[in-house]
C-alpha cells in the first residue's frame, strides 16, 4: 500500500507537489495523468525513494520511504539510464545481480515475447526496442509495487500496443500494484482500474474507470477534459 | 477476433455481451472452457480485474460455471442456454422496435418492412 500524507515537494522556488493526500491499494493498475510539469514524475520519484518530501510523509506498507524502499518498489524511469555498451543479455544479467527478486526466467520469457535480440548492444537498439527492454527490466522483478514513468512516451503506435500487451501478460495482478504516468490515455484506458488526475501539483480528481463509464457514460479523455479546463 | 470497446458502458458489461453472443451462435459450445482470465485479458486488451468481473457476472446468470481450480465453463444446461437465447433475441428486437418508434414508424410498417427485407435477403442468400 502507498500513502502520501500532506506531501509537498518544492524545488527551489517551484512547488512540484502541493499538499497531496492519496492512498493506493494493491491488486490494481492506476493511471496518473496530467500535463507535462504537473507533478507526475515527482510523485513517482517520491514513492521510489529517489527524492524526499519537503513536508509531509510518504509511506509504503506503513514505513516511511527512503532509498531502501527499492527492495519492494520496481521503478521504470522516464530516462534511458543504462550502460550503452552492454547488450540486452548483459543488461538483464546486471539487473539480476542488483535485485534479489529479479526473476530471470520471466525476463527471458519477456525478451522472447517482445522479440528482442539478446545480443544487440543497447546503443544499437531502436527507441521502440529500448522501451520494450525497459518494460522487461521493470516487470521481471517480483516486486509488490511497480512504478512506470511514461512507458509509452515518444513511441510509435505499434510499440505502444506491444508494451500494453506485455504489461497485461506479465504483471501479477493478484499480487502487484502498478502505477503508470502517461499522457497517452487511449492506449492505456482499457487496462486501468483507477485514474488520478493531477494539475499544478494538486490532485484534482480520482475515478474508478468502470464506474465512470457506468455512471457518467464517459471515458477517461472526456472526464479529464471536463475537469482539467 | 479484434475486440473494440466504447466508453459509454463499462468494459465488463461489453465483454460479457460479446461472450454471450459467442455462446448463442455456438462459437463457444456447451461445456467448453473459457480462456483463463489472463489469456482473455491479453486477447481483449483489458485489465485482468475486468475479466474477473465479467466472468463473475456471467456466472451470476448461470450461463457459465466456474469449477474450483479448473476454470470457467459454458453451461451444459439446455434450459439456461435456451433462456439466454430468448433473452438476447428479445433485447435485440426491443432495440429495433424502439429505434423504429423513435423515427415514427407504425407496427404495421415495421412488420411489413421486416418481412420484405427478410424475403429479399433470403432470396439473395440462395442466389
mmCIF file of C-alpha atoms in Angstrom:
data_model
loop_
_atom_site.group_PDB
_atom_site.id
_atom_site.type_symbol
_atom_site.label_atom_id
_atom_site.label_comp_id
_atom_site.label_asym_id
_atom_site.label_seq_id
_atom_site.Cartn_x
_atom_site.Cartn_y
_atom_site.Cartn_z
ATOM 1 C CA UNK A 1 0.000 0.000 0.000
ATOM 2 C CA UNK A 2 1.164 3.517 -0.826
ATOM 3 C CA UNK A 3 0.218 6.566 1.222
ATOM 4 C CA UNK A 4 1.038 10.211 0.727
ATOM 5 C CA UNK A 5 0.106 12.415 3.665
ATOM 6 C CA UNK A 6 0.088 16.155 3.176
ATOM 7 C CA UNK A 7 3.058 15.844 0.872
ATOM 8 C CA UNK A 8 4.641 18.975 -0.518
ATOM 9 C CA UNK A 9 7.735 18.919 -2.705
ATOM 10 C CA UNK A 10 9.494 22.119 -3.509
ATOM 11 C CA UNK A 11 12.411 22.550 -5.917
ATOM 12 C CA UNK A 12 13.977 25.880 -5.034
ATOM 13 C CA UNK A 13 11.081 28.248 -5.716
ATOM 14 C CA UNK A 14 8.911 25.915 -7.742
ATOM 15 C CA UNK A 15 6.288 23.834 -5.950
ATOM 16 C CA UNK A 16 6.131 20.475 -7.734
ATOM 17 C CA UNK A 17 3.611 18.840 -5.389
ATOM 18 C CA UNK A 18 1.296 20.765 -3.120
ATOM 19 C CA UNK A 19 -0.203 19.113 -0.007
ATOM 20 C CA UNK A 20 -1.070 15.864 -1.704
ATOM 21 C CA UNK A 21 -3.047 13.208 0.167
ATOM 22 C CA UNK A 22 -3.618 9.879 -1.503
ATOM 23 C CA UNK A 23 -3.826 6.176 -0.683
ATOM 24 C CA UNK A 24 -3.268 3.437 -3.266
ATOM 25 C CA UNK A 25 -4.091 -0.189 -2.523
ATOM 26 C CA UNK A 26 -2.647 -3.413 -4.001
ATOM 27 C CA UNK A 27 -4.020 -5.506 -6.874
ATOM 28 C CA UNK A 28 -4.846 -2.536 -9.047
ATOM 29 C CA UNK A 29 -3.484 -0.669 -12.041
ATOM 30 C CA UNK A 30 -3.530 3.078 -11.507
ATOM 31 C CA UNK A 31 -3.039 5.729 -14.132
ATOM 32 C CA UNK A 32 -1.637 9.085 -13.083
ATOM 33 C CA UNK A 33 -2.452 11.598 -15.771
ATOM 34 C CA UNK A 34 -1.738 15.257 -16.287
ATOM 35 C CA UNK A 35 0.203 17.710 -18.406
ATOM 36 C CA UNK A 36 3.974 17.980 -18.505
ATOM 37 C CA UNK A 37 5.213 19.633 -15.336
ATOM 38 C CA UNK A 38 2.054 18.787 -13.381
ATOM 39 C CA UNK A 39 3.969 16.760 -10.793
ATOM 40 C CA UNK A 40 3.534 13.185 -12.073
ATOM 41 C CA UNK A 41 7.219 12.255 -12.125
ATOM 42 C CA UNK A 42 7.811 13.963 -8.795
ATOM 43 C CA UNK A 43 5.149 11.798 -7.196
ATOM 44 C CA UNK A 44 6.705 8.628 -8.622
ATOM 45 C CA UNK A 45 10.196 9.584 -7.520
ATOM 46 C CA UNK A 46 8.930 10.297 -4.003
ATOM 47 C CA UNK A 47 7.367 6.837 -3.798
ATOM 48 C CA UNK A 48 10.538 5.275 -5.231
ATOM 49 C CA UNK A 49 12.629 6.970 -2.541
ATOM 50 C CA UNK A 50 14.717 8.837 -5.110
ATOM 51 C CA UNK A 51 13.754 12.201 -3.650
ATOM 52 C CA UNK A 52 12.329 13.250 -0.290
ATOM 53 C CA UNK A 53 9.305 15.400 0.506
ATOM 54 C CA UNK A 54 9.834 18.969 1.673
ATOM 55 C CA UNK A 55 6.886 18.486 4.019
ATOM 56 C CA UNK A 56 4.601 15.560 4.814
ATOM 57 C CA UNK A 57 5.120 11.821 4.717
ATOM 58 C CA UNK A 58 5.390 9.157 2.040
ATOM 59 C CA UNK A 59 4.658 5.662 3.352
ATOM 60 C CA UNK A 60 4.976 2.281 1.657
ATOM 61 C CA UNK A 61 3.372 -0.564 3.593
ATOM 62 C CA UNK A 62 3.312 1.717 6.618
ATOM 63 C CA UNK A 63 7.019 2.557 6.541
ATOM 64 C CA UNK A 64 8.423 5.966 5.806
ATOM 65 C CA UNK A 65 10.103 5.822 2.391
ATOM 66 C CA UNK A 66 13.872 6.023 1.982
ATOM 67 C CA UNK A 67 16.340 4.547 -0.523
ATOM 68 C CA UNK A 68 15.767 1.043 0.868
ATOM 69 C CA UNK A 69 12.223 1.088 -0.489
ATOM 70 C CA UNK A 70 13.767 -0.087 -3.776
ATOM 71 C CA UNK A 71 13.608 -3.622 -2.378
ATOM 72 C CA UNK A 72 9.819 -3.544 -2.770
ATOM 73 C CA UNK A 73 9.431 -0.932 -5.500
ATOM 74 C CA UNK A 74 10.379 -1.520 -9.123
ATOM 75 C CA UNK A 75 10.803 1.841 -10.802
ATOM 76 C CA UNK A 76 10.850 2.334 -14.558
ATOM 77 C CA UNK A 77 12.402 5.704 -15.213
ATOM 78 C CA UNK A 78 11.371 8.022 -17.976
ATOM 79 C CA UNK A 79 15.014 8.339 -18.949
ATOM 80 C CA UNK A 80 17.342 5.854 -20.613
ATOM 81 C CA UNK A 81 19.844 5.258 -17.882
ATOM 82 C CA UNK A 82 21.553 2.060 -18.958
ATOM 83 C CA UNK A 83 25.065 1.101 -19.981
ATOM 84 C CA UNK A 84 25.092 1.583 -23.730
ATOM 85 C CA UNK A 85 27.990 -0.858 -24.246
ATOM 86 C CA UNK A 86 26.018 -3.702 -22.633
ATOM 87 C CA UNK A 87 23.914 -5.927 -24.833
ATOM 88 C CA UNK A 88 20.371 -6.985 -23.892
ATOM 89 C CA UNK A 89 21.542 -10.149 -22.168
ATOM 90 C CA UNK A 90 24.214 -8.355 -20.144
ATOM 91 C CA UNK A 91 21.772 -5.663 -19.080
ATOM 92 C CA UNK A 92 19.391 -8.319 -17.811
ATOM 93 C CA UNK A 93 22.241 -10.099 -16.011
ATOM 94 C CA UNK A 94 23.201 -6.805 -14.393
ATOM 95 C CA UNK A 95 19.656 -6.242 -13.145
ATOM 96 C CA UNK A 96 19.545 -9.818 -11.921
ATOM 97 C CA UNK A 97 22.671 -9.139 -9.864
ATOM 98 C CA UNK A 98 21.180 -5.977 -8.353
ATOM 99 C CA UNK A 99 17.738 -7.169 -7.275
ATOM 100 C CA UNK A 100 17.145 -10.374 -5.291
ATOM 101 C CA UNK A 101 13.546 -10.521 -6.533
ATOM 102 C CA UNK A 102 14.589 -10.400 -10.201
ATOM 103 C CA UNK A 103 13.038 -13.372 -11.997
ATOM 104 C CA UNK A 104 15.453 -14.406 -14.747
ATOM 105 C CA UNK A 105 13.061 -16.933 -16.227
ATOM 106 C CA UNK A 106 10.356 -14.298 -16.543
ATOM 107 C CA UNK A 107 12.857 -11.886 -18.092
ATOM 108 C CA UNK A 108 13.812 -14.440 -20.731
ATOM 109 C CA UNK A 109 10.190 -15.163 -21.460
ATOM 110 C CA UNK A 110 9.507 -11.456 -21.885
ATOM 111 C CA UNK A 111 12.515 -10.969 -24.159
ATOM 112 C CA UNK A 112 11.026 -13.612 -26.420
ATOM 113 C CA UNK A 113 7.550 -12.097 -26.200
ATOM 114 C CA UNK A 114 8.970 -8.680 -27.119
ATOM 115 C CA UNK A 115 11.103 -10.210 -29.884
ATOM 116 C CA UNK A 116 14.284 -8.568 -28.632
ATOM 117 C CA UNK A 117 17.683 -9.628 -29.917
ATOM 118 C CA UNK A 118 19.616 -10.806 -26.850
ATOM 119 C CA UNK A 119 22.965 -9.936 -28.391
ATOM 120 C CA UNK A 120 22.082 -6.438 -29.557
ATOM 121 C CA UNK A 121 24.014 -3.642 -27.849
ATOM 122 C CA UNK A 122 21.849 -1.065 -26.143
ATOM 123 C CA UNK A 123 23.277 1.784 -28.164
ATOM 124 C CA UNK A 124 22.163 -0.059 -31.309
ATOM 125 C CA UNK A 125 18.613 -0.625 -30.167
ATOM 126 C CA UNK A 126 15.829 1.432 -31.701
ATOM 127 C CA UNK A 127 13.915 3.701 -29.371
ATOM 128 C CA UNK A 128 10.991 1.300 -29.510
ATOM 129 C CA UNK A 129 13.136 -1.668 -28.529
ATOM 130 C CA UNK A 130 14.704 0.289 -25.691
ATOM 131 C CA UNK A 131 11.155 0.965 -24.485
ATOM 132 C CA UNK A 132 10.398 -2.748 -24.701
ATOM 133 C CA UNK A 133 13.572 -3.639 -22.798
ATOM 134 C CA UNK A 134 12.715 -1.163 -20.063
ATOM 135 C CA UNK A 135 9.387 -2.899 -19.608
ATOM 136 C CA UNK A 136 11.170 -6.262 -19.419
ATOM 137 C CA UNK A 137 13.511 -4.959 -16.733
ATOM 138 C CA UNK A 138 10.842 -3.411 -14.567
ATOM 139 C CA UNK A 139 8.306 -6.244 -14.818
ATOM 140 C CA UNK A 140 10.834 -9.020 -14.289
ATOM 141 C CA UNK A 141 11.059 -8.104 -10.662
ATOM 142 C CA UNK A 142 8.565 -9.816 -8.381
ATOM 143 C CA UNK A 143 8.159 -6.549 -6.512
ATOM 144 C CA UNK A 144 4.794 -5.735 -4.942
ATOM 145 C CA UNK A 145 4.891 -2.208 -6.357
ATOM 146 C CA UNK A 146 5.685 -1.306 -9.968
ATOM 147 C CA UNK A 147 6.088 2.346 -10.916
ATOM 148 C CA UNK A 148 6.302 3.309 -14.571
ATOM 149 C CA UNK A 149 7.096 6.819 -15.675
ATOM 150 C CA UNK A 150 5.805 7.447 -19.188
ATOM 151 C CA UNK A 151 6.373 3.923 -20.564
ATOM 152 C CA UNK A 152 4.658 4.855 -23.856
ATOM 153 C CA UNK A 153 6.001 8.327 -24.396
ATOM 154 C CA UNK A 154 7.523 9.053 -27.793
ATOM 155 C CA UNK A 155 6.919 5.540 -29.122
ATOM 156 C CA UNK A 156 5.027 4.661 -32.274
ATOM 157 C CA UNK A 157 1.563 3.036 -32.054
ATOM 158 C CA UNK A 158 2.823 -0.494 -32.800
ATOM 159 C CA UNK A 159 5.352 -0.331 -29.999
ATOM 160 C CA UNK A 160 2.838 1.222 -27.624
ATOM 161 C CA UNK A 161 0.476 -1.616 -28.391
ATOM 162 C CA UNK A 162 3.102 -4.282 -27.745
ATOM 163 C CA UNK A 163 4.064 -2.640 -24.474
ATOM 164 C CA UNK A 164 0.454 -2.588 -23.286
ATOM 165 C CA UNK A 165 0.093 -6.276 -24.271
ATOM 166 C CA UNK A 166 3.316 -7.078 -22.452
ATOM 167 C CA UNK A 167 2.056 -5.271 -19.409
ATOM 168 C CA UNK A 168 -1.183 -7.268 -19.292
ATOM 169 C CA UNK A 169 0.685 -10.508 -19.934
ATOM 170 C CA UNK A 170 3.374 -10.157 -17.326
ATOM 171 C CA UNK A 171 2.024 -8.276 -14.348
ATOM 172 C CA UNK A 172 0.766 -10.395 -11.497
ATOM 173 C CA UNK A 173 -2.429 -8.530 -10.730
ATOM 174 C CA UNK A 174 -3.178 -10.702 -7.698
ATOM 175 C CA UNK A 175 -0.009 -9.528 -6.011
ATOM 176 C CA UNK A 176 1.104 -6.261 -7.555
ATOM 177 C CA UNK A 177 0.167 -2.615 -7.508
ATOM 178 C CA UNK A 178 1.030 -0.792 -10.727
ATOM 179 C CA UNK A 179 1.183 2.986 -11.025
ATOM 180 C CA UNK A 180 1.689 4.390 -14.526
ATOM 181 C CA UNK A 181 2.107 8.001 -15.536
ATOM 182 C CA UNK A 182 1.128 8.803 -19.087
ATOM 183 C CA UNK A 183 -0.388 11.256 -21.440
ATOM 184 C CA UNK A 184 -1.152 8.555 -23.990
ATOM 185 C CA UNK A 185 -4.526 7.781 -22.465
ATOM 186 C CA UNK A 186 -6.228 5.998 -25.336
ATOM 187 C CA UNK A 187 -3.804 3.063 -25.369
ATOM 188 C CA UNK A 188 -3.993 2.522 -21.677
ATOM 189 C CA UNK A 189 -7.597 3.376 -20.927
ATOM 190 C CA UNK A 190 -8.835 -0.226 -21.087
ATOM 191 C CA UNK A 191 -6.310 -1.562 -18.617
ATOM 192 C CA UNK A 192 -6.662 0.975 -15.817
ATOM 193 C CA UNK A 193 -8.626 0.251 -12.662
ATOM 194 C CA UNK A 194 -8.430 3.821 -11.493
ATOM 195 C CA UNK A 195 -7.372 7.146 -12.921
ATOM 196 C CA UNK A 196 -5.937 10.021 -10.932
ATOM 197 C CA UNK A 197 -5.714 13.475 -12.464
ATOM 198 C CA UNK A 198 -3.012 15.879 -11.361
ATOM 199 C CA UNK A 199 -2.625 19.548 -12.221
ATOM 200 C CA UNK A 200 -0.127 22.118 -10.964
ATOM 201 C CA UNK A 201 0.989 19.784 -8.164
ATOM 202 C CA UNK A 202 -2.544 19.107 -6.906
ATOM 203 C CA UNK A 203 -4.705 16.014 -7.275
ATOM 204 C CA UNK A 204 -7.825 17.348 -8.967
ATOM 205 C CA UNK A 205 -9.764 14.109 -9.382
ATOM 206 C CA UNK A 206 -9.795 10.363 -8.990
ATOM 207 C CA UNK A 207 -12.174 7.832 -10.543
ATOM 208 C CA UNK A 208 -12.765 4.100 -10.803
ATOM 209 C CA UNK A 209 -12.743 3.829 -14.583
ATOM 210 C CA UNK A 210 -15.572 1.282 -14.886
ATOM 211 C CA UNK A 211 -17.758 3.437 -12.621
ATOM 212 C CA UNK A 212 -17.031 6.432 -14.788
ATOM 213 C CA UNK A 213 -18.366 4.521 -17.782
ATOM 214 C CA UNK A 214 -21.286 3.096 -15.827
ATOM 215 C CA UNK A 215 -22.467 6.236 -14.046
ATOM 216 C CA UNK A 216 -21.397 9.052 -16.302
ATOM 217 C CA UNK A 217 -21.187 7.157 -19.608
ATOM 218 C CA UNK A 218 -17.837 8.688 -20.460
ATOM 219 C CA UNK A 219 -14.269 7.526 -20.857
ATOM 220 C CA UNK A 220 -11.159 8.970 -19.306
ATOM 221 C CA UNK A 221 -10.481 11.525 -22.032
ATOM 222 C CA UNK A 222 -13.926 13.136 -21.740
ATOM 223 C CA UNK A 223 -13.746 13.145 -17.968
ATOM 224 C CA UNK A 224 -10.305 14.740 -17.997
ATOM 225 C CA UNK A 225 -11.419 17.381 -20.453
ATOM 226 C CA UNK A 226 -14.357 18.211 -18.192
ATOM 227 C CA UNK A 227 -12.250 18.710 -15.059
ATOM 228 C CA UNK A 228 -8.952 19.926 -16.493
ATOM 229 C CA UNK A 229 -10.009 23.059 -18.377
ATOM 230 C CA UNK B 1 -11.156 -11.587 -33.342
ATOM 231 C CA UNK B 2 -10.486 -7.945 -32.604
ATOM 232 C CA UNK B 3 -12.180 -6.550 -29.543
ATOM 233 C CA UNK B 4 -13.288 -2.957 -29.520
ATOM 234 C CA UNK B 5 -14.901 -1.170 -26.632
ATOM 235 C CA UNK B 6 -16.675 2.141 -26.320
ATOM 236 C CA UNK B 7 -16.719 4.395 -23.263
ATOM 237 C CA UNK B 8 -20.468 4.697 -22.698
ATOM 238 C CA UNK B 9 -20.667 1.371 -20.887
ATOM 239 C CA UNK B 10 -18.340 -0.498 -18.519
ATOM 240 C CA UNK B 11 -15.976 -2.864 -20.271
ATOM 241 C CA UNK B 12 -17.063 -5.802 -18.139
ATOM 242 C CA UNK B 13 -20.625 -5.398 -19.479
ATOM 243 C CA UNK B 14 -19.434 -5.160 -23.096
ATOM 244 C CA UNK B 15 -17.172 -8.180 -22.718
ATOM 245 C CA UNK B 16 -19.970 -10.235 -21.115
ATOM 246 C CA UNK B 17 -22.180 -9.333 -24.080
ATOM 247 C CA UNK B 18 -19.514 -10.471 -26.556
ATOM 248 C CA UNK B 19 -19.122 -13.797 -24.770
ATOM 249 C CA UNK B 20 -22.888 -14.345 -24.568
ATOM 250 C CA UNK B 21 -23.172 -13.743 -28.295
ATOM 251 C CA UNK B 22 -20.434 -16.289 -28.937
ATOM 252 C CA UNK B 23 -22.320 -18.804 -26.834
ATOM 253 C CA UNK B 24 -25.653 -18.097 -28.538
ATOM 254 C CA UNK B 25 -24.241 -18.544 -32.007
ATOM 255 C CA UNK B 26 -22.442 -21.730 -30.956
ATOM 256 C CA UNK B 27 -18.913 -20.442 -31.361
ATOM 257 C CA UNK B 28 -18.452 -21.328 -27.716
ATOM 258 C CA UNK B 29 -20.142 -24.704 -27.303
ATOM 259 C CA UNK B 30 -21.823 -26.065 -24.164
ATOM 260 C CA UNK B 31 -19.273 -27.475 -21.735
ATOM 261 C CA UNK B 32 -16.350 -25.656 -23.349
ATOM 262 C CA UNK B 33 -13.776 -23.982 -21.131
ATOM 263 C CA UNK B 34 -13.435 -20.215 -21.426
ATOM 264 C CA UNK B 35 -9.912 -18.810 -21.784
ATOM 265 C CA UNK B 36 -8.145 -18.186 -18.474
ATOM 266 C CA UNK B 37 -8.586 -14.714 -17.034
ATOM 267 C CA UNK B 38 -5.084 -13.756 -18.108
ATOM 268 C CA UNK B 39 -5.470 -15.085 -21.672
ATOM 269 C CA UNK B 40 -8.805 -13.368 -22.081
ATOM 270 C CA UNK B 41 -7.295 -10.132 -20.755
ATOM 271 C CA UNK B 42 -4.441 -10.366 -23.252
ATOM 272 C CA UNK B 43 -6.723 -11.174 -26.199
ATOM 273 C CA UNK B 44 -9.203 -8.449 -25.395
ATOM 274 C CA UNK B 45 -6.515 -5.957 -24.334
ATOM 275 C CA UNK B 46 -8.170 -5.251 -20.995
ATOM 276 C CA UNK B 47 -7.368 -5.351 -17.304
ATOM 277 C CA UNK B 48 -7.435 -8.873 -15.767
ATOM 278 C CA UNK B 49 -9.598 -7.469 -12.951
ATOM 279 C CA UNK B 50 -12.192 -6.547 -15.593
ATOM 280 C CA UNK B 51 -12.206 -10.092 -16.990
ATOM 281 C CA UNK B 52 -12.660 -11.446 -13.491
ATOM 282 C CA UNK B 53 -15.666 -9.191 -13.070
ATOM 283 C CA UNK B 54 -17.051 -10.319 -16.458
ATOM 284 C CA UNK B 55 -16.752 -13.979 -15.505
ATOM 285 C CA UNK B 56 -18.417 -13.272 -12.161
ATOM 286 C CA UNK B 57 -21.325 -11.531 -13.872
ATOM 287 C CA UNK B 58 -21.736 -14.369 -16.365
ATOM 288 C CA UNK B 59 -21.664 -16.857 -13.510
ATOM 289 C CA UNK B 60 -24.446 -14.857 -11.874
ATOM 290 C CA UNK B 61 -26.657 -15.509 -14.918
ATOM 291 C CA UNK B 62 -25.698 -19.201 -14.750
ATOM 292 C CA UNK B 63 -24.625 -19.241 -18.401
ATOM 293 C CA UNK B 64 -21.134 -20.217 -17.249
ATOM 294 C CA UNK B 65 -19.979 -22.130 -14.200
ATOM 295 C CA UNK B 66 -16.636 -21.953 -12.526
ATOM 296 C CA UNK B 67 -15.125 -25.156 -11.236
ATOM 297 C CA UNK B 68 -12.661 -24.646 -8.451
ATOM 298 C CA UNK B 69 -9.104 -24.906 -9.690
ATOM 299 C CA UNK B 70 -10.179 -25.807 -13.218
ATOM 300 C CA UNK B 71 -11.545 -22.655 -14.737
ATOM 301 C CA UNK B 72 -14.791 -21.308 -16.142
ATOM 302 C CA UNK B 73 -17.011 -23.406 -18.419
ATOM 303 C CA UNK B 74 -20.031 -22.749 -20.653
ATOM 304 C CA UNK B 75 -23.086 -24.361 -19.059
ATOM 305 C CA UNK B 76 -24.479 -27.595 -20.498
ATOM 306 C CA UNK B 77 -27.885 -26.859 -19.050
ATOM 307 C CA UNK B 78 -30.209 -26.703 -22.088
ATOM 308 C CA UNK B 79 -32.859 -24.740 -20.237
ATOM 309 C CA UNK B 80 -30.440 -21.936 -19.334
ATOM 310 C CA UNK B 81 -28.966 -21.838 -22.826
ATOM 311 C CA UNK B 82 -32.483 -21.573 -24.257
ATOM 312 C CA UNK B 83 -33.359 -18.769 -21.848
ATOM 313 C CA UNK B 84 -30.269 -16.792 -22.782
ATOM 314 C CA UNK B 85 -31.031 -17.258 -26.455
ATOM 315 C CA UNK B 86 -34.534 -15.909 -25.940
ATOM 316 C CA UNK B 87 -33.272 -13.068 -23.772
ATOM 317 C CA UNK B 88 -30.747 -11.968 -26.372
ATOM 318 C CA UNK B 89 -33.433 -12.117 -29.052
ATOM 319 C CA UNK B 90 -35.869 -10.007 -27.032
ATOM 320 C CA UNK B 91 -33.166 -7.483 -26.277
ATOM 321 C CA UNK B 92 -32.231 -7.086 -29.936
ATOM 322 C CA UNK B 93 -35.857 -6.903 -31.081
ATOM 323 C CA UNK B 94 -36.703 -4.294 -28.464
ATOM 324 C CA UNK B 95 -33.749 -2.221 -29.600
ATOM 325 C CA UNK B 96 -35.021 -2.384 -33.180
ATOM 326 C CA UNK B 97 -38.584 -1.529 -32.198
ATOM 327 C CA UNK B 98 -37.534 1.371 -30.005
ATOM 328 C CA UNK B 99 -35.430 2.831 -32.748
ATOM 329 C CA UNK B 100 -38.212 2.452 -35.327
ATOM 330 C CA UNK B 101 -40.745 4.039 -32.962
ATOM 331 C CA UNK B 102 -38.402 6.946 -32.407
ATOM 332 C CA UNK B 103 -38.454 7.574 -36.109
ATOM 333 C CA UNK B 104 -42.248 7.345 -36.167
ATOM 334 C CA UNK B 105 -42.888 4.005 -37.899
ATOM 335 C CA UNK B 106 -46.082 2.141 -37.054
ATOM 336 C CA UNK B 107 -46.132 -1.513 -36.025
ATOM 337 C CA UNK B 108 -47.648 -2.420 -39.378
ATOM 338 C CA UNK B 109 -44.821 -0.702 -41.187
ATOM 339 C CA UNK B 110 -42.243 -2.419 -39.011
ATOM 340 C CA UNK B 111 -43.686 -5.870 -39.668
ATOM 341 C CA UNK B 112 -44.097 -5.255 -43.377
ATOM 342 C CA UNK B 113 -40.617 -3.815 -43.625
ATOM 343 C CA UNK B 114 -39.109 -6.728 -41.770
ATOM 344 C CA UNK B 115 -40.929 -9.276 -43.894
ATOM 345 C CA UNK B 116 -39.956 -7.580 -47.118
ATOM 346 C CA UNK B 117 -36.353 -7.316 -46.003
ATOM 347 C CA UNK B 118 -36.174 -10.963 -44.957
ATOM 348 C CA UNK B 119 -37.811 -12.124 -48.184
ATOM 349 C CA UNK B 120 -35.290 -10.208 -50.244
ATOM 350 C CA UNK B 121 -32.351 -11.261 -48.070
ATOM 351 C CA UNK B 122 -33.425 -14.877 -48.122
ATOM 352 C CA UNK B 123 -33.542 -14.834 -51.911
ATOM 353 C CA UNK B 124 -30.179 -13.114 -52.156
ATOM 354 C CA UNK B 125 -28.518 -15.701 -49.929
ATOM 355 C CA UNK B 126 -29.553 -18.517 -52.229
ATOM 356 C CA UNK B 127 -28.574 -16.818 -55.445
#
